[in-house]
Amino acid sequence: MKPYKPPFIPSSEITPRDLFESRRKFMQLAGGASLAALLPHGVWAAEKLMDVKKSIYTVPEELTPQKDVTSYNNFYEFGTSKDQPAMSAGSLKTRPWTITVEGEVKKPKVFTIEELLKLSPLEERIYRLRCVEAWSMVVPWIGFSLSELIKQVEPTGNAKFVEFVTLHDPEQMPGQKTAVLEWPYREGLRMDEAMHPLTLLTLGLYGEVLPNQNGAPVRVVMPWKYGFKSAKSIVSIRFVEKQPTTSWMKAGPNEYGFYANVNPEVDHPRWTQAKERRIGEFLKRKTLMFNGYADEVAPLYSGMDLTKSF
Ligand SMILES: Nc1nc2c(c(=O)[nH]1)N[C@H]1C(S)=C(S)[C@@H](COP(=O)(O)O)O[C@H]1N2
Ligand SMILES: [Mo]
């Protein structure tokens, strides 16, 4: 199999038959009796997102089935195994919800989810998500570039990094009663990474609001970085001068770096990153530099030694 280099073409122009068929099937299902009734009790009451346009930032690849995207998850707040979040994330209350945007900004602001949904036109973007554990998915995410939110709060000249903080509430998130990670979950980006148009503030997937297990009601998705950079269920976004220390850096400083760019040439200390298993496929695929987004993001790292800044 030759490595596939995805062009950025509007999905409306190049919708592969499979993708089209699977979406049509889903629309029929969603339009039928009650999708929620088919799903595990209490976990996921599907709520459709309206007025979602196609994005130019999309890869025309076959989608990972919705049931896999929503039942094979990493979300340590709900346990460390892949099937636990779908079973237990029903305890997360996603309304009302606010996200506080603060720190080195001229106009700090608290946004409600309803305000976020209206902040910028919603786009569907088909992105790959590649976990550091060497599996990957292709997901039709819904959201808009994080830069749209950042512009509203007007960062000062001191804003060099952005920190994302997940909700901290062990009653709603029972995994926080164990010390597998330092809670709340924290992630971070350099300012230029956060401003890059590919960085998606994500409110939905597969035509609906995010299921709890995928980080409801709001998360980020960084398509060129390992999945752990894509923080879920965010309650605050902070602009800071110094590089933040993330939960994963604290858990294993020599395994999880701040940058965490998908890089087939830099192995995780305990396994190779050269290949990956696409969920639902048997044969492994070659992992692409920056997860296939090198044309768009490689310039952000020119001059950096990516074996040191891993
Ligand atoms: N708050 C929080 N965000 C998180 C995680 C987590 O444990 N807690 N896991 C990360 C990891 S390791 C991955 S691979 C992705 C998985 O996203 P998905 O379940 O939507 O596929 O979420 C990331 N975001
Ligand atoms: Mo991951």
Coordinates of C-alpha atoms and ligand atoms in Angstrom, one line a residue:
M1 CA 0.0 0.0 0.0
K2 CA 1.5 3.4 -0.9
P3 CA 1.3 6.1 1.7
Y4 CA -1.7 8.3 0.9
K5 CA -1.1 12.1 0.8
P6 CA -4.4 13.8 1.3
P7 CA -5.1 16.9 -0.7
F8 CA -7.3 19.6 0.9
I9 CA -10.3 19.5 -1.3
P10 CA -13.9 20.5 -0.2
S11 CA -15.6 17.2 0.7
S12 CA -18.6 18.5 -1.3
E13 CA -16.5 18.1 -4.4
I14 CA -14.9 14.8 -3.8
T15 CA -17.2 12.7 -1.6
P16 CA -16.2 9.1 -2.0
R17 CA -19.1 6.8 -2.5
D18 CA -18.5 5.0 0.8
L19 CA -18.5 8.2 2.8
F20 CA -21.7 9.4 1.0
E21 CA -23.4 6.1 1.5
S22 CA -22.6 5.9 5.2
R23 CA -23.7 9.4 5.8
R24 CA -27.0 8.8 3.9
K25 CA -27.6 5.8 6.0
F26 CA -27.0 7.7 9.1
M27 CA -29.3 10.5 8.1
Q28 CA -32.1 7.9 7.6
L29 CA -31.4 6.5 11.0
A30 CA -31.4 9.9 12.7
G31 CA -34.5 10.8 10.8
G32 CA -36.3 7.7 11.9
A33 CA -37.9 6.8 15.2
S34 CA -35.4 7.7 17.9
L35 CA -31.7 7.3 17.6
A36 CA -31.3 7.8 21.3
A37 CA -33.5 4.8 21.9
L38 CA -31.0 2.5 20.2
L39 CA -28.2 3.6 22.4
P40 CA -27.1 2.6 25.9
H41 CA -29.4 4.2 28.5
G42 CA -28.4 7.6 29.7
V43 CA -25.2 7.9 27.8
W44 CA -26.1 9.7 24.8
A45 CA -29.2 11.6 23.9
A46 CA -28.4 12.6 20.3
E47 CA -28.9 16.3 19.6
K48 CA -28.5 17.3 15.9
L49 CA -26.5 20.4 15.0
M50 CA -28.1 22.5 12.3
D51 CA -26.6 24.7 9.6
V52 CA -23.3 22.9 9.4
K53 CA -21.3 23.7 6.2
K54 CA -18.5 21.7 4.7
S55 CA -15.0 22.8 5.3
I56 CA -12.0 23.2 3.0
Y57 CA -10.0 21.5 5.7
T58 CA -11.1 18.0 5.2
V59 CA -9.6 14.7 4.1
P60 CA -11.6 12.5 1.7
E61 CA -11.0 9.3 3.5
E62 CA -13.5 6.6 4.6
L63 CA -15.0 7.5 7.9
T64 CA -14.6 5.3 11.0
P65 CA -18.1 4.0 11.8
Q66 CA -19.9 6.2 14.3
K67 CA -20.3 3.4 16.8
D68 CA -16.5 2.9 16.9
V69 CA -15.8 6.6 17.3
T70 CA -18.2 6.7 20.2
S71 CA -17.4 3.4 21.9
Y72 CA -13.6 3.2 21.6
N73 CA -12.3 6.2 23.6
N74 CA -9.5 7.6 25.7
F75 CA -11.0 9.6 28.5
Y76 CA -9.2 8.8 31.8
E77 CA -11.7 10.8 33.8
F78 CA -14.0 7.8 33.1
G79 CA -11.5 5.0 33.4
T80 CA -8.4 3.9 31.6
S81 CA -9.9 1.2 29.3
K82 CA -11.3 2.1 25.9
D83 CA -14.9 0.9 26.5
Q84 CA -15.4 2.6 29.9
P85 CA -16.1 6.2 28.8
A86 CA -19.0 5.2 26.6
M87 CA -20.5 3.2 29.5
S88 CA -19.9 5.7 32.3
A89 CA -19.7 9.2 30.9
G90 CA -23.5 9.6 31.3
S91 CA -22.7 11.1 34.7
L92 CA -21.2 14.1 33.1
K93 CA -23.6 17.1 33.1
T94 CA -22.9 19.2 30.0
R95 CA -25.6 21.8 30.5
P96 CA -25.3 24.5 31.8
W97 CA -21.6 24.7 30.9
T98 CA -19.3 27.7 30.7
I99 CA -15.8 28.1 29.4
T100 CA -13.6 30.8 30.9
V101 CA -11.1 32.5 28.6
E102 CA -8.6 34.4 30.6
G103 CA -5.0 35.2 31.4
E104 CA -2.9 37.4 29.0
V105 CA -5.8 38.8 27.1
K106 CA -7.3 42.3 26.8
K107 CA -10.9 41.1 26.9
P108 CA -11.3 38.0 29.2
K109 CA -14.7 36.4 28.8
V110 CA -16.9 33.6 30.1
F111 CA -18.7 31.9 27.2
T112 CA -21.8 29.7 27.6
I113 CA -22.0 26.7 25.3
E114 CA -25.0 28.4 23.6
E115 CA -22.8 31.5 22.9
L116 CA -20.0 29.3 21.6
L117 CA -22.3 27.6 19.2
K118 CA -23.2 31.0 17.7
L119 CA -19.7 32.5 17.7
S120 CA -18.7 31.4 14.2
P121 CA -20.3 29.3 11.5
L122 CA -20.1 25.6 12.2
E123 CA -18.1 23.5 9.8
E124 CA -17.8 19.8 9.4
R125 CA -14.2 18.7 9.0
I126 CA -13.1 15.2 8.4
Y127 CA -9.8 14.8 10.2
R128 CA -7.7 11.9 11.2
L129 CA -7.1 11.4 15.0
R130 CA -4.0 9.5 15.7
C131 CA -3.4 8.2 19.2
V132 CA 0.1 7.9 20.6
E133 CA -0.9 4.2 21.2
A134 CA -0.7 3.7 17.4
W135 CA -4.3 3.5 16.5
S136 CA -6.2 6.0 14.4
M137 CA -9.7 7.1 13.3
V138 CA -11.3 9.3 10.7
V139 CA -14.0 11.5 12.2
P140 CA -16.4 14.1 10.8
W141 CA -15.9 16.6 13.6
I142 CA -18.0 19.8 13.8
G143 CA -16.7 23.1 15.1
F144 CA -14.7 26.1 13.9
S145 CA -11.1 27.3 14.1
L146 CA -10.1 28.1 17.7
S147 CA -8.5 31.3 16.2
E148 CA -12.1 32.7 15.9
L149 CA -12.5 32.5 19.7
I150 CA -9.0 33.8 20.3
K151 CA -9.6 36.9 18.2
Q152 CA -12.5 37.8 20.4
V153 CA -10.4 38.0 23.6
E154 CA -7.5 39.9 22.1
P155 CA -4.3 38.2 23.5
T156 CA -1.6 40.6 24.8
G157 CA 2.0 40.5 23.6
N158 CA 2.8 38.3 26.6
A159 CA 0.6 35.5 25.4
K160 CA 3.1 32.9 24.2
F161 CA 1.2 29.7 25.1
V162 CA -2.4 28.5 25.6
E163 CA -3.4 26.1 28.3
F164 CA -6.6 24.0 28.2
V165 CA -8.1 22.8 31.4
T166 CA -10.8 20.0 31.7
L167 CA -13.6 20.0 34.3
H168 CA -12.5 18.8 37.8
D169 CA -15.4 17.1 39.5
P170 CA -14.8 13.6 40.9
E171 CA -18.5 13.1 41.4
Q172 CA -19.2 13.6 37.7
M173 CA -15.9 12.1 36.6
P174 CA -15.2 9.1 38.8
G175 CA -11.8 8.4 37.3
Q176 CA -10.6 11.6 39.1
K177 CA -10.9 9.6 42.3
T178 CA -7.7 7.7 41.3
A179 CA -4.4 9.3 40.7
V180 CA -3.6 7.9 37.2
L181 CA -3.1 11.5 36.0
E182 CA -2.8 14.8 37.8
W183 CA -6.2 16.4 37.7
P184 CA -7.7 18.4 36.2
Y185 CA -6.4 17.2 32.8
R186 CA -4.3 20.0 31.3
E187 CA -3.0 20.4 27.8
G188 CA -1.2 23.2 26.0
L189 CA -0.2 24.7 22.7
R190 CA 2.2 27.3 21.5
M191 CA 0.3 30.5 20.4
D192 CA 1.0 30.0 16.7
E193 CA -0.3 26.4 16.9
A194 CA -3.4 27.5 18.6
M195 CA -4.0 30.2 16.0
H196 CA -3.4 27.8 13.1
P197 CA -6.7 27.3 11.1
L198 CA -6.5 23.5 11.4
T199 CA -6.9 23.7 15.2
L200 CA -10.5 23.0 15.7
L201 CA -12.7 24.1 18.6
T202 CA -15.0 21.1 18.5
L203 CA -18.7 21.0 19.5
G204 CA -19.9 17.9 17.6
L205 CA -19.3 14.9 15.4
Y206 CA -21.3 12.9 12.9
G207 CA -23.9 15.7 12.7
E208 CA -24.6 15.9 16.4
V209 CA -23.4 17.5 19.5
L210 CA -20.4 15.7 21.0
P211 CA -21.3 12.6 22.9
N212 CA -20.0 12.8 26.5
Q213 CA -17.4 10.1 25.9
N214 CA -15.9 12.2 23.1
G215 CA -15.4 15.3 25.3
A216 CA -18.8 17.0 25.5
P217 CA -19.7 19.8 25.4
V218 CA -16.5 21.3 24.0
R219 CA -13.0 20.0 23.2
V220 CA -10.2 20.8 20.9
V221 CA -9.0 18.6 18.0
M222 CA -5.4 18.9 16.8
P223 CA -5.2 16.7 13.7
W224 CA -1.4 16.8 13.3
K225 CA -0.6 15.9 17.0
Y226 CA -1.1 12.7 19.0
G227 CA -4.6 12.4 20.3
F228 CA -3.7 13.4 23.9
K229 CA -3.2 17.0 22.8
S230 CA -6.9 17.2 22.0
A231 CA -8.3 18.0 25.5
K232 CA -11.9 17.1 26.2
S233 CA -14.7 18.8 28.3
I234 CA -12.8 22.0 28.6
V235 CA -13.8 24.6 31.3
S236 CA -11.0 27.1 30.8
I237 CA -8.6 28.4 28.2
R238 CA -5.7 30.4 29.7
F239 CA -3.2 32.5 27.8
V240 CA 0.2 32.4 29.5
E241 CA 3.8 33.5 29.0
K242 CA 5.5 30.3 30.0
Q243 CA 5.1 26.9 28.4
P244 CA 2.5 25.0 30.5
T245 CA 3.3 21.6 32.0
T246 CA 0.6 19.2 30.8
S247 CA -0.9 16.2 32.7
W248 CA 0.8 13.8 30.3
M249 CA 4.2 15.5 30.7
K250 CA 3.9 15.1 34.5
A251 CA 2.9 11.5 34.1
G252 CA 5.9 10.6 31.9
P253 CA 8.2 13.4 30.9
N254 CA 10.4 11.2 28.7
E255 CA 7.4 9.6 27.0
Y256 CA 5.1 12.5 26.4
G257 CA 6.6 15.8 25.3
F258 CA 4.9 19.2 25.0
Y259 CA 4.8 19.2 21.2
A260 CA 3.6 15.6 20.6
N261 CA 3.6 16.1 16.8
V262 CA 2.8 12.9 15.0
N263 CA 6.2 11.7 13.7
P264 CA 6.9 8.3 12.3
E265 CA 10.6 8.9 12.8
V266 CA 10.5 9.6 16.5
D267 CA 9.5 6.5 18.5
H268 CA 7.7 6.4 21.8
P269 CA 10.4 5.0 24.2
R270 CA 8.4 1.7 24.4
W271 CA 7.1 1.2 20.9
T272 CA 7.4 2.4 17.3
Q273 CA 5.4 5.2 15.8
A274 CA 6.1 4.2 12.2
K275 CA 2.8 2.4 11.7
E276 CA -0.7 2.6 13.0
R277 CA -3.9 0.5 13.0
R278 CA -6.9 2.3 11.6
I279 CA -9.8 1.2 13.8
G280 CA -11.8 -1.3 11.8
E281 CA -8.9 -2.3 9.6
F282 CA -6.6 -5.4 10.0
L283 CA -3.4 -4.4 8.2
K284 CA -1.4 -1.6 9.6
R285 CA -0.8 1.7 7.7
K286 CA 2.3 3.7 7.6
T287 CA 2.1 6.8 9.8
L288 CA 2.6 10.0 7.9
M289 CA 4.7 12.9 9.0
F290 CA 2.5 15.3 11.0
N291 CA -0.3 12.8 10.4
G292 CA -0.4 13.8 6.7
Y293 CA -0.7 17.6 7.4
A294 CA 3.0 18.4 6.8
D295 CA 2.3 20.9 4.0
E296 CA 0.1 22.9 6.3
V297 CA 2.0 22.7 9.6
A298 CA 5.7 21.8 9.0
P299 CA 6.6 25.5 8.7
L300 CA 5.6 26.0 12.4
Y301 CA 8.5 23.8 13.4
S302 CA 11.2 24.8 10.9
G303 CA 14.6 24.9 12.6
M304 CA 13.5 22.8 15.6
D305 CA 15.1 19.5 16.4
L306 CA 12.0 17.3 16.6
T307 CA 13.9 14.5 18.3
K308 CA 14.4 16.9 21.2
S309 CA 11.2 18.8 21.0
F310 CA 9.1 15.7 20.7
Ligands
LIG1 N1 -9.8 15.4 29.4 C1 -9.2 14.5 28.7 N2 -9.0 14.7 27.4 C2 -8.5 13.7 26.6 C3 -8.1 12.5 27.2 C4 -8.3 12.3 28.6 O1 -8.0 11.2 29.1 N3 -8.9 13.3 29.3 N4 -7.5 11.6 26.4 C5 -6.8 12.0 25.1 C6 -6.4 11.0 24.3 S1 -5.0 10.1 24.8 C7 -7.0 10.7 23.1 S2 -6.3 9.6 22.0 C8 -8.2 11.5 22.6 C9 -9.3 10.5 22.3 O2 -10.4 11.1 21.8 P1 -11.7 10.3 21.3 O3 -12.1 9.4 22.5 O4 -12.7 11.3 21.0 O5 -11.3 9.4 20.2 O6 -8.7 12.3 23.7 C10 -7.7 13.0 24.4 N5 -8.3 14.0 25.3
MO2 MO -4.3 8.9 22.9

